[in-house]
Amino acid sequence: MNECCSHCHLLAGCCLHPLPHDHKAILCCGHAASLTPEEIATILPKIPAWEAQEKVLSVQPATELPMRLRPVYQALQRLEGHERYLAAFIFGPVARGVAVEKSNTDVFVIVNENRVNHHLNHPMIGGVHLNLAFLTLEQFEERTRKEIDQPQRMRPVTIAESIIIFDKTKKLHHMREEAQRVQPRIISARQQQALQSMLFQCHKKAEYFLEKDSYTALLVMDMDLISVLLAHYKQQQKWWVDPQQVLADLVTWDLPLAQLVRDFLATGEVSAKFQIWSAMIDYVLQPLGGHHPLPAQNCPCNRCQKDIVLLLEAETR
């Protein structure tokens, strides 16, 4: 059989051998003979420990790699045999399963050194271009900490959406588990106000051009759609996804908005499209306190309030 084994050579041929209690042994294709009773008796007591270890340090890829990446996978896997290399993983669109046919493949390789220059390299393996960087474990840990600390981060940490090829120290597996537990931050009152102001502007801009130039009105609505959806993801504490996944993702947690987006995209007549646009912005604004005009969006801090009062007093003189 041409099965895939996650513990030896994943992309080579493997053989399945049935075991009691619905277990199966996955062995290299070189082991063609059936397991002997003695071998089975040796394997069975070890299964609970293996299952526990697999639960903690799963090495199953987050998504199945396409056929075109097999040479890349095998080349990276061969690095495991060298003392210099501690780990390697694929991340980015390929790891998330959204890469297009000609996409570059993003790769980090962790090396056993004190310090290296982690500049990008762009080798080609099997016709696939790589975006490849070599880092020490300390450099990658520092990079990950900075990612987690970014206050405006909208995507999961890099290691959280990765396919680990090998990991000699097991630290990457632990880092991935920790990163997958990180949740989007709650937005502050000031950030809520900024989102309200941005959404109000998106609506007023489309409304203005609706009367002046219908083509421009269509253009600005289409261009601002991602901004509106980003605002909704942010205030709902959801990680942003790749654009081609947005509709499918919205269906899983906000079906009303997903339907509004579908209706918006399917409508070409400018007035009808603007009505859906207004409904969509009202829907996104609702958890933020509703649709307020810009004068109500002044910064609430004491310093800004005093400055606004002085500004308005100067205007009346």
mmCIF file of C-alpha atoms in Angstrom:
data_model
loop_
_atom_site.group_PDB
_atom_site.id
_atom_site.type_symbol
_atom_site.label_atom_id
_atom_site.label_comp_id
_atom_site.label_asym_id
_atom_site.label_seq_id
_atom_site.Cartn_x
_atom_site.Cartn_y
_atom_site.Cartn_z
ATOM 1 C CA MET A 1 0.000 0.000 0.000
ATOM 2 C CA ASN A 2 1.128 3.584 -0.533
ATOM 3 C CA GLU A 3 0.213 4.881 2.904
ATOM 4 C CA CYS A 4 1.951 7.806 4.594
ATOM 5 C CA CYS A 5 3.876 7.312 7.809
ATOM 6 C CA SER A 6 4.314 10.341 10.043
ATOM 7 C CA HIS A 7 7.202 8.817 11.971
ATOM 8 C CA CYS A 8 9.610 7.570 9.333
ATOM 9 C CA HIS A 9 9.614 8.772 5.729
ATOM 10 C CA LEU A 10 6.202 10.386 5.433
ATOM 11 C CA LEU A 11 6.152 10.540 1.685
ATOM 12 C CA ALA A 12 7.559 7.096 0.975
ATOM 13 C CA GLY A 13 5.688 3.833 0.576
ATOM 14 C CA CYS A 14 4.502 2.183 3.785
ATOM 15 C CA CYS A 15 2.679 -1.021 4.762
ATOM 16 C CA LEU A 16 -0.189 -1.424 7.223
ATOM 17 C CA HIS A 17 -0.238 -4.456 9.516
ATOM 18 C CA PRO A 18 -3.435 -5.105 11.527
ATOM 19 C CA LEU A 19 -3.154 -5.438 15.303
ATOM 20 C CA PRO A 20 -5.702 -6.413 17.985
ATOM 21 C CA HIS A 21 -8.244 -3.825 19.210
ATOM 22 C CA ASP A 22 -8.404 -2.050 15.812
ATOM 23 C CA HIS A 23 -4.800 -0.824 16.000
ATOM 24 C CA LYS A 24 -2.554 -0.855 12.960
ATOM 25 C CA ALA A 25 1.203 -0.913 12.647
ATOM 26 C CA ILE A 26 2.603 1.325 9.916
ATOM 27 C CA LEU A 27 5.955 0.025 8.746
ATOM 28 C CA CYS A 28 8.411 0.888 6.009
ATOM 29 C CA CYS A 29 7.614 -0.773 2.716
ATOM 30 C CA GLY A 30 10.824 -2.765 3.131
ATOM 31 C CA HIS A 31 9.078 -4.800 5.861
ATOM 32 C CA ALA A 32 6.902 -6.831 3.525
ATOM 33 C CA ALA A 33 6.378 -9.879 5.766
ATOM 34 C CA SER A 34 3.536 -10.035 8.283
ATOM 35 C CA LEU A 35 4.362 -9.344 11.918
ATOM 36 C CA THR A 36 5.193 -12.389 13.984
ATOM 37 C CA PRO A 37 3.248 -13.167 17.207
ATOM 38 C CA GLU A 38 6.365 -12.259 19.196
ATOM 39 C CA GLU A 39 6.595 -8.868 17.476
ATOM 40 C CA ILE A 40 2.908 -8.185 18.120
ATOM 41 C CA ALA A 41 3.324 -9.173 21.785
ATOM 42 C CA THR A 42 6.206 -6.683 22.034
ATOM 43 C CA ILE A 43 4.265 -3.861 20.360
ATOM 44 C CA LEU A 44 0.928 -4.069 22.202
ATOM 45 C CA PRO A 45 2.137 -3.028 25.722
ATOM 46 C CA LYS A 46 3.815 0.051 24.235
ATOM 47 C CA ILE A 47 0.705 1.394 22.478
ATOM 48 C CA PRO A 48 -0.753 3.348 25.479
ATOM 49 C CA ALA A 49 2.519 5.213 25.988
ATOM 50 C CA TRP A 50 2.791 5.941 22.269
ATOM 51 C CA GLU A 51 -0.780 7.255 22.190
ATOM 52 C CA ALA A 52 -0.089 9.539 25.152
ATOM 53 C CA GLN A 53 3.084 10.857 23.542
ATOM 54 C CA GLU A 54 1.294 11.408 20.224
ATOM 55 C CA LYS A 55 -1.408 13.425 21.978
ATOM 56 C CA VAL A 56 1.184 15.749 23.510
ATOM 57 C CA LEU A 57 3.589 15.974 20.604
ATOM 58 C CA SER A 58 1.584 15.309 17.493
ATOM 59 C CA VAL A 59 3.649 15.428 14.348
ATOM 60 C CA GLN A 60 0.738 15.065 11.968
ATOM 61 C CA PRO A 61 0.773 17.932 9.432
ATOM 62 C CA ALA A 62 -1.900 20.586 9.909
ATOM 63 C CA THR A 63 -2.894 20.054 6.324
ATOM 64 C CA GLU A 64 -1.937 17.544 3.652
ATOM 65 C CA LEU A 65 0.879 18.807 1.481
ATOM 66 C CA PRO A 66 0.197 18.889 -2.249
ATOM 67 C CA MET A 67 2.127 16.520 -4.481
ATOM 68 C CA ARG A 68 4.290 19.307 -5.901
ATOM 69 C CA LEU A 69 5.819 19.880 -2.442
ATOM 70 C CA ARG A 70 7.043 16.337 -1.899
ATOM 71 C CA PRO A 71 10.614 17.177 -3.034
ATOM 72 C CA VAL A 72 10.614 20.144 -0.629
ATOM 73 C CA TYR A 73 9.417 17.991 2.245
ATOM 74 C CA GLN A 74 11.967 15.272 1.539
ATOM 75 C CA ALA A 75 14.837 17.784 1.212
ATOM 76 C CA LEU A 76 13.949 19.355 4.564
ATOM 77 C CA GLN A 77 13.501 15.962 6.177
ATOM 78 C CA ARG A 78 17.019 14.941 5.146
ATOM 79 C CA LEU A 79 18.430 17.817 7.223
ATOM 80 C CA GLU A 80 17.398 15.935 10.351
ATOM 81 C CA GLY A 81 20.375 13.645 9.883
ATOM 82 C CA HIS A 82 22.837 16.520 10.372
ATOM 83 C CA GLU A 83 23.854 17.746 13.832
ATOM 84 C CA ARG A 84 23.668 21.380 12.729
ATOM 85 C CA TYR A 85 19.890 21.336 12.170
ATOM 86 C CA LEU A 86 17.511 21.135 15.134
ATOM 87 C CA ALA A 87 14.130 21.630 13.452
ATOM 88 C CA ALA A 88 12.334 22.672 10.281
ATOM 89 C CA PHE A 89 8.780 23.705 9.591
ATOM 90 C CA ILE A 90 6.584 25.062 6.825
ATOM 91 C CA PHE A 91 4.245 27.969 7.526
ATOM 92 C CA GLY A 92 2.169 30.563 5.696
ATOM 93 C CA PRO A 93 -0.413 29.862 2.961
ATOM 94 C CA VAL A 94 0.947 26.374 2.235
ATOM 95 C CA ALA A 95 0.536 25.296 5.866
ATOM 96 C CA ARG A 96 -2.940 26.838 5.992
ATOM 97 C CA GLY A 97 -3.959 24.995 2.830
ATOM 98 C CA VAL A 98 -4.761 28.128 0.831
ATOM 99 C CA ALA A 99 -1.704 28.440 -1.413
ATOM 100 C CA VAL A 100 -2.191 28.689 -5.152
ATOM 101 C CA GLU A 101 -0.263 26.502 -7.580
ATOM 102 C CA LYS A 102 2.673 28.892 -8.059
ATOM 103 C CA SER A 103 2.907 30.138 -4.456
ATOM 104 C CA ASN A 104 6.301 30.267 -2.795
ATOM 105 C CA THR A 105 6.685 28.002 0.239
ATOM 106 C CA ASP A 106 7.633 29.664 3.542
ATOM 107 C CA VAL A 107 10.165 27.670 5.592
ATOM 108 C CA PHE A 108 12.115 28.218 8.811
ATOM 109 C CA VAL A 109 15.048 25.964 9.659
ATOM 110 C CA ILE A 110 16.362 26.054 13.239
ATOM 111 C CA VAL A 111 20.130 25.647 13.473
ATOM 112 C CA ASN A 112 22.434 24.728 16.333
ATOM 113 C CA GLU A 113 24.520 27.923 16.546
ATOM 114 C CA ASN A 114 24.892 30.896 18.847
ATOM 115 C CA ARG A 115 23.721 33.459 16.298
ATOM 116 C CA VAL A 116 22.991 33.532 12.575
ATOM 117 C CA ASN A 117 21.844 36.148 10.102
ATOM 118 C CA HIS A 118 18.212 35.253 9.465
ATOM 119 C CA HIS A 119 18.023 36.774 5.995
ATOM 120 C CA LEU A 120 15.613 35.302 3.475
ATOM 121 C CA ASN A 121 16.937 32.881 0.877
ATOM 122 C CA HIS A 122 15.040 31.829 -2.242
ATOM 123 C CA PRO A 123 16.294 28.435 -3.427
ATOM 124 C CA MET A 124 14.251 26.299 -5.798
ATOM 125 C CA ILE A 125 13.565 22.620 -5.052
ATOM 126 C CA GLY A 126 11.671 20.502 -7.541
ATOM 127 C CA GLY A 127 10.420 23.600 -9.346
ATOM 128 C CA VAL A 128 9.110 25.181 -6.102
ATOM 129 C CA HIS A 129 10.532 28.495 -4.874
ATOM 130 C CA LEU A 130 11.162 28.758 -1.150
ATOM 131 C CA ASN A 131 11.175 31.732 1.181
ATOM 132 C CA LEU A 132 13.749 30.180 3.527
ATOM 133 C CA ALA A 133 15.413 31.547 6.664
ATOM 134 C CA PHE A 134 17.864 29.910 9.088
ATOM 135 C CA LEU A 135 17.467 30.915 12.735
ATOM 136 C CA THR A 136 18.775 29.758 16.071
ATOM 137 C CA LEU A 137 16.223 28.506 18.559
ATOM 138 C CA GLU A 138 16.777 31.632 20.667
ATOM 139 C CA GLN A 139 16.173 33.892 17.674
ATOM 140 C CA PHE A 140 12.963 32.092 16.814
ATOM 141 C CA GLU A 141 11.748 32.210 20.426
ATOM 142 C CA GLU A 142 12.429 35.961 20.485
ATOM 143 C CA ARG A 143 10.607 36.401 17.186
ATOM 144 C CA THR A 144 7.607 34.475 18.517
ATOM 145 C CA ARG A 145 7.487 36.537 21.719
ATOM 146 C CA LYS A 146 7.426 39.732 19.649
ATOM 147 C CA GLU A 147 4.600 38.329 17.535
ATOM 148 C CA ILE A 148 2.525 37.510 20.618
ATOM 149 C CA ASP A 149 3.142 40.970 22.082
ATOM 150 C CA GLN A 150 1.979 42.864 18.976
ATOM 151 C CA PRO A 151 -1.141 44.746 20.144
ATOM 152 C CA GLN A 152 -2.706 45.039 16.681
ATOM 153 C CA ARG A 153 -2.060 41.453 15.604
ATOM 154 C CA MET A 154 -4.993 40.014 13.619
ATOM 155 C CA ARG A 155 -3.559 36.623 12.683
ATOM 156 C CA PRO A 156 -2.468 33.659 14.808
ATOM 157 C CA VAL A 157 1.225 33.428 15.675
ATOM 158 C CA THR A 158 3.313 31.918 12.865
ATOM 159 C CA ILE A 159 4.142 28.692 14.698
ATOM 160 C CA ALA A 160 0.441 28.124 15.509
ATOM 161 C CA GLU A 161 -0.308 27.494 11.816
ATOM 162 C CA SER A 162 2.669 25.368 10.846
ATOM 163 C CA ILE A 163 3.644 21.951 9.555
ATOM 164 C CA ILE A 164 6.608 20.720 11.596
ATOM 165 C CA ILE A 165 8.888 18.529 9.493
ATOM 166 C CA PHE A 166 11.185 17.521 12.357
ATOM 167 C CA ASP A 167 11.860 18.812 15.857
ATOM 168 C CA LYS A 168 14.762 17.229 17.703
ATOM 169 C CA THR A 169 14.284 19.202 20.935
ATOM 170 C CA LYS A 170 10.450 19.068 20.860
ATOM 171 C CA LYS A 171 10.449 22.760 21.758
ATOM 172 C CA LEU A 172 8.647 23.738 18.552
ATOM 173 C CA HIS A 173 5.794 21.376 19.390
ATOM 174 C CA HIS A 174 5.422 22.976 22.816
ATOM 175 C CA MET A 175 5.628 26.469 21.295
ATOM 176 C CA ARG A 176 2.957 25.543 18.750
ATOM 177 C CA GLU A 177 0.638 24.251 21.457
ATOM 178 C CA GLU A 178 1.111 27.434 23.499
ATOM 179 C CA ALA A 179 0.627 29.646 20.441
ATOM 180 C CA GLN A 180 -2.594 27.841 19.520
ATOM 181 C CA ARG A 181 -3.983 28.740 22.950
ATOM 182 C CA VAL A 182 -3.386 32.473 22.411
ATOM 183 C CA GLN A 183 -6.658 34.323 21.785
ATOM 184 C CA PRO A 184 -7.262 37.691 20.072
ATOM 185 C CA ARG A 185 -7.127 40.617 22.472
ATOM 186 C CA ILE A 186 -10.183 42.471 23.687
ATOM 187 C CA ILE A 187 -10.273 45.865 21.993
ATOM 188 C CA SER A 188 -10.166 48.959 24.187
ATOM 189 C CA ALA A 189 -12.797 51.695 24.334
ATOM 190 C CA ARG A 190 -10.543 53.899 22.203
ATOM 191 C CA GLN A 191 -10.147 51.138 19.611
ATOM 192 C CA GLN A 192 -13.921 50.689 19.551
ATOM 193 C CA GLN A 193 -14.300 54.389 18.896
ATOM 194 C CA ALA A 194 -11.757 54.232 16.064
ATOM 195 C CA LEU A 195 -13.677 51.365 14.475
ATOM 196 C CA GLN A 196 -16.958 53.257 14.775
ATOM 197 C CA SER A 197 -15.405 56.296 13.114
ATOM 198 C CA MET A 198 -13.922 54.207 10.282
ATOM 199 C CA LEU A 199 -17.229 52.417 9.611
ATOM 200 C CA PHE A 200 -19.133 55.704 9.673
ATOM 201 C CA GLN A 201 -16.671 57.105 7.115
ATOM 202 C CA CYS A 202 -17.094 54.046 4.879
ATOM 203 C CA HIS A 203 -20.843 54.576 4.831
ATOM 204 C CA LYS A 204 -20.726 58.341 4.267
ATOM 205 C CA LYS A 205 -18.168 58.018 1.473
ATOM 206 C CA ALA A 206 -20.303 55.535 -0.470
ATOM 207 C CA GLU A 207 -23.408 57.644 0.170
ATOM 208 C CA TYR A 208 -21.673 60.765 -1.166
ATOM 209 C CA PHE A 209 -20.522 59.141 -4.411
ATOM 210 C CA LEU A 210 -23.895 57.470 -4.902
ATOM 211 C CA GLU A 211 -25.247 60.893 -5.856
ATOM 212 C CA LYS A 212 -22.151 62.005 -7.784
ATOM 213 C CA ASP A 213 -20.768 58.994 -9.661
ATOM 214 C CA SER A 214 -22.281 55.525 -9.430
ATOM 215 C CA TYR A 215 -19.135 53.800 -10.705
ATOM 216 C CA THR A 216 -17.016 55.423 -7.993
ATOM 217 C CA ALA A 217 -19.648 54.484 -5.415
ATOM 218 C CA LEU A 218 -19.367 50.838 -6.489
ATOM 219 C CA LEU A 219 -15.591 51.030 -6.400
ATOM 220 C CA VAL A 220 -15.290 52.507 -2.914
ATOM 221 C CA MET A 221 -17.765 49.991 -1.476
ATOM 222 C CA ASP A 222 -15.852 47.076 -3.000
ATOM 223 C CA MET A 223 -12.519 48.491 -1.803
ATOM 224 C CA ASP A 224 -13.805 49.095 1.739
ATOM 225 C CA LEU A 225 -15.434 45.676 2.152
ATOM 226 C CA ILE A 226 -12.301 44.086 3.641
ATOM 227 C CA SER A 227 -11.943 46.993 6.108
ATOM 228 C CA VAL A 228 -15.526 46.482 7.283
ATOM 229 C CA LEU A 229 -15.000 42.744 7.733
ATOM 230 C CA LEU A 230 -11.687 43.295 9.517
ATOM 231 C CA ALA A 231 -13.435 45.636 11.948
ATOM 232 C CA HIS A 232 -16.049 42.967 12.665
ATOM 233 C CA TYR A 233 -13.438 40.271 13.234
ATOM 234 C CA LYS A 234 -11.518 42.560 15.560
ATOM 235 C CA GLN A 235 -14.439 43.568 17.747
ATOM 236 C CA GLN A 236 -15.728 39.972 17.862
ATOM 237 C CA GLN A 237 -12.263 38.722 18.947
ATOM 238 C CA LYS A 238 -11.820 36.437 15.959
ATOM 239 C CA TRP A 239 -8.590 35.712 14.136
ATOM 240 C CA TRP A 240 -8.561 37.077 10.605
ATOM 241 C CA VAL A 241 -8.377 34.457 7.864
ATOM 242 C CA ASP A 242 -7.181 34.491 4.274
ATOM 243 C CA PRO A 243 -9.567 36.419 1.986
ATOM 244 C CA GLN A 244 -10.576 33.293 0.080
ATOM 245 C CA GLN A 245 -11.670 31.741 3.385
ATOM 246 C CA VAL A 246 -13.664 34.656 4.793
ATOM 247 C CA LEU A 247 -17.119 33.590 3.593
ATOM 248 C CA ALA A 248 -16.684 29.986 4.674
ATOM 249 C CA ASP A 249 -15.345 31.137 8.041
ATOM 250 C CA LEU A 250 -18.180 33.636 8.611
ATOM 251 C CA VAL A 251 -20.754 30.916 7.982
ATOM 252 C CA THR A 252 -19.390 29.031 11.010
ATOM 253 C CA TRP A 253 -19.934 31.860 13.517
ATOM 254 C CA ASP A 254 -21.972 34.703 11.952
ATOM 255 C CA LEU A 255 -24.406 33.444 9.332
ATOM 256 C CA PRO A 256 -26.435 36.719 9.080
ATOM 257 C CA LEU A 257 -23.344 38.712 8.117
ATOM 258 C CA ALA A 258 -22.193 35.971 5.747
ATOM 259 C CA GLN A 259 -25.542 36.239 3.946
ATOM 260 C CA LEU A 260 -25.280 40.031 3.746
ATOM 261 C CA VAL A 261 -21.814 39.712 2.214
ATOM 262 C CA ARG A 262 -23.082 37.162 -0.308
ATOM 263 C CA ASP A 263 -25.997 39.427 -1.255
ATOM 264 C CA PHE A 264 -23.635 42.392 -1.562
ATOM 265 C CA LEU A 265 -21.284 40.521 -3.886
ATOM 266 C CA ALA A 266 -24.118 39.134 -5.996
ATOM 267 C CA THR A 267 -25.777 42.543 -6.521
ATOM 268 C CA GLY A 268 -24.628 44.790 -9.337
ATOM 269 C CA GLU A 269 -27.203 47.596 -9.366
ATOM 270 C CA VAL A 270 -25.675 50.455 -7.406
ATOM 271 C CA SER A 271 -28.732 51.567 -5.382
ATOM 272 C CA ALA A 272 -29.595 48.022 -4.340
ATOM 273 C CA LYS A 273 -25.956 47.384 -3.494
ATOM 274 C CA PHE A 274 -25.833 50.507 -1.332
ATOM 275 C CA GLN A 275 -28.903 49.338 0.617
ATOM 276 C CA ILE A 276 -27.121 46.081 1.434
ATOM 277 C CA TRP A 277 -23.958 48.064 2.231
ATOM 278 C CA SER A 278 -25.890 50.175 4.725
ATOM 279 C CA ALA A 279 -27.439 47.093 6.320
ATOM 280 C CA MET A 280 -24.028 45.456 6.593
ATOM 281 C CA ILE A 281 -22.423 48.479 8.260
ATOM 282 C CA ASP A 282 -25.379 48.851 10.644
ATOM 283 C CA TYR A 283 -24.996 45.185 11.569
ATOM 284 C CA VAL A 284 -21.259 45.532 12.257
ATOM 285 C CA LEU A 285 -21.802 48.777 14.203
ATOM 286 C CA GLN A 286 -24.511 47.335 16.446
ATOM 287 C CA PRO A 287 -22.153 45.739 19.017
ATOM 288 C CA LEU A 288 -20.080 48.945 18.991
ATOM 289 C CA GLY A 289 -22.982 51.130 20.058
ATOM 290 C CA GLY A 290 -24.690 51.772 16.757
ATOM 291 C CA HIS A 291 -24.429 54.275 13.951
ATOM 292 C CA HIS A 292 -23.334 57.649 15.368
ATOM 293 C CA PRO A 293 -22.327 60.755 13.409
ATOM 294 C CA LEU A 294 -18.718 61.849 13.608
ATOM 295 C CA PRO A 295 -19.215 64.752 16.079
ATOM 296 C CA ALA A 296 -20.071 62.151 18.730
ATOM 297 C CA GLN A 297 -16.774 60.378 18.122
ATOM 298 C CA ASN A 298 -14.396 62.742 19.921
ATOM 299 C CA CYS A 299 -11.736 61.202 22.159
ATOM 300 C CA PRO A 300 -13.151 60.883 25.721
ATOM 301 C CA CYS A 301 -9.870 61.661 27.551
ATOM 302 C CA ASN A 302 -9.764 64.837 29.655
ATOM 303 C CA ARG A 303 -6.923 66.417 27.673
ATOM 304 C CA CYS A 304 -8.678 66.042 24.307
ATOM 305 C CA GLN A 305 -11.986 67.207 25.761
ATOM 306 C CA LYS A 306 -10.340 70.397 27.035
ATOM 307 C CA ASP A 307 -8.634 70.969 23.689
ATOM 308 C CA ILE A 308 -11.956 70.566 21.846
ATOM 309 C CA VAL A 309 -13.670 73.022 24.201
ATOM 310 C CA LEU A 310 -10.945 75.616 23.611
ATOM 311 C CA LEU A 311 -11.111 75.039 19.862
ATOM 312 C CA LEU A 312 -14.880 75.555 19.781
ATOM 313 C CA GLU A 313 -14.616 78.642 21.984
ATOM 314 C CA ALA A 314 -12.091 80.137 19.566
ATOM 315 C CA GLU A 315 -14.486 79.453 16.703
ATOM 316 C CA THR A 316 -17.321 81.443 18.335
ATOM 317 C CA ARG A 317 -15.226 84.561 18.998
#
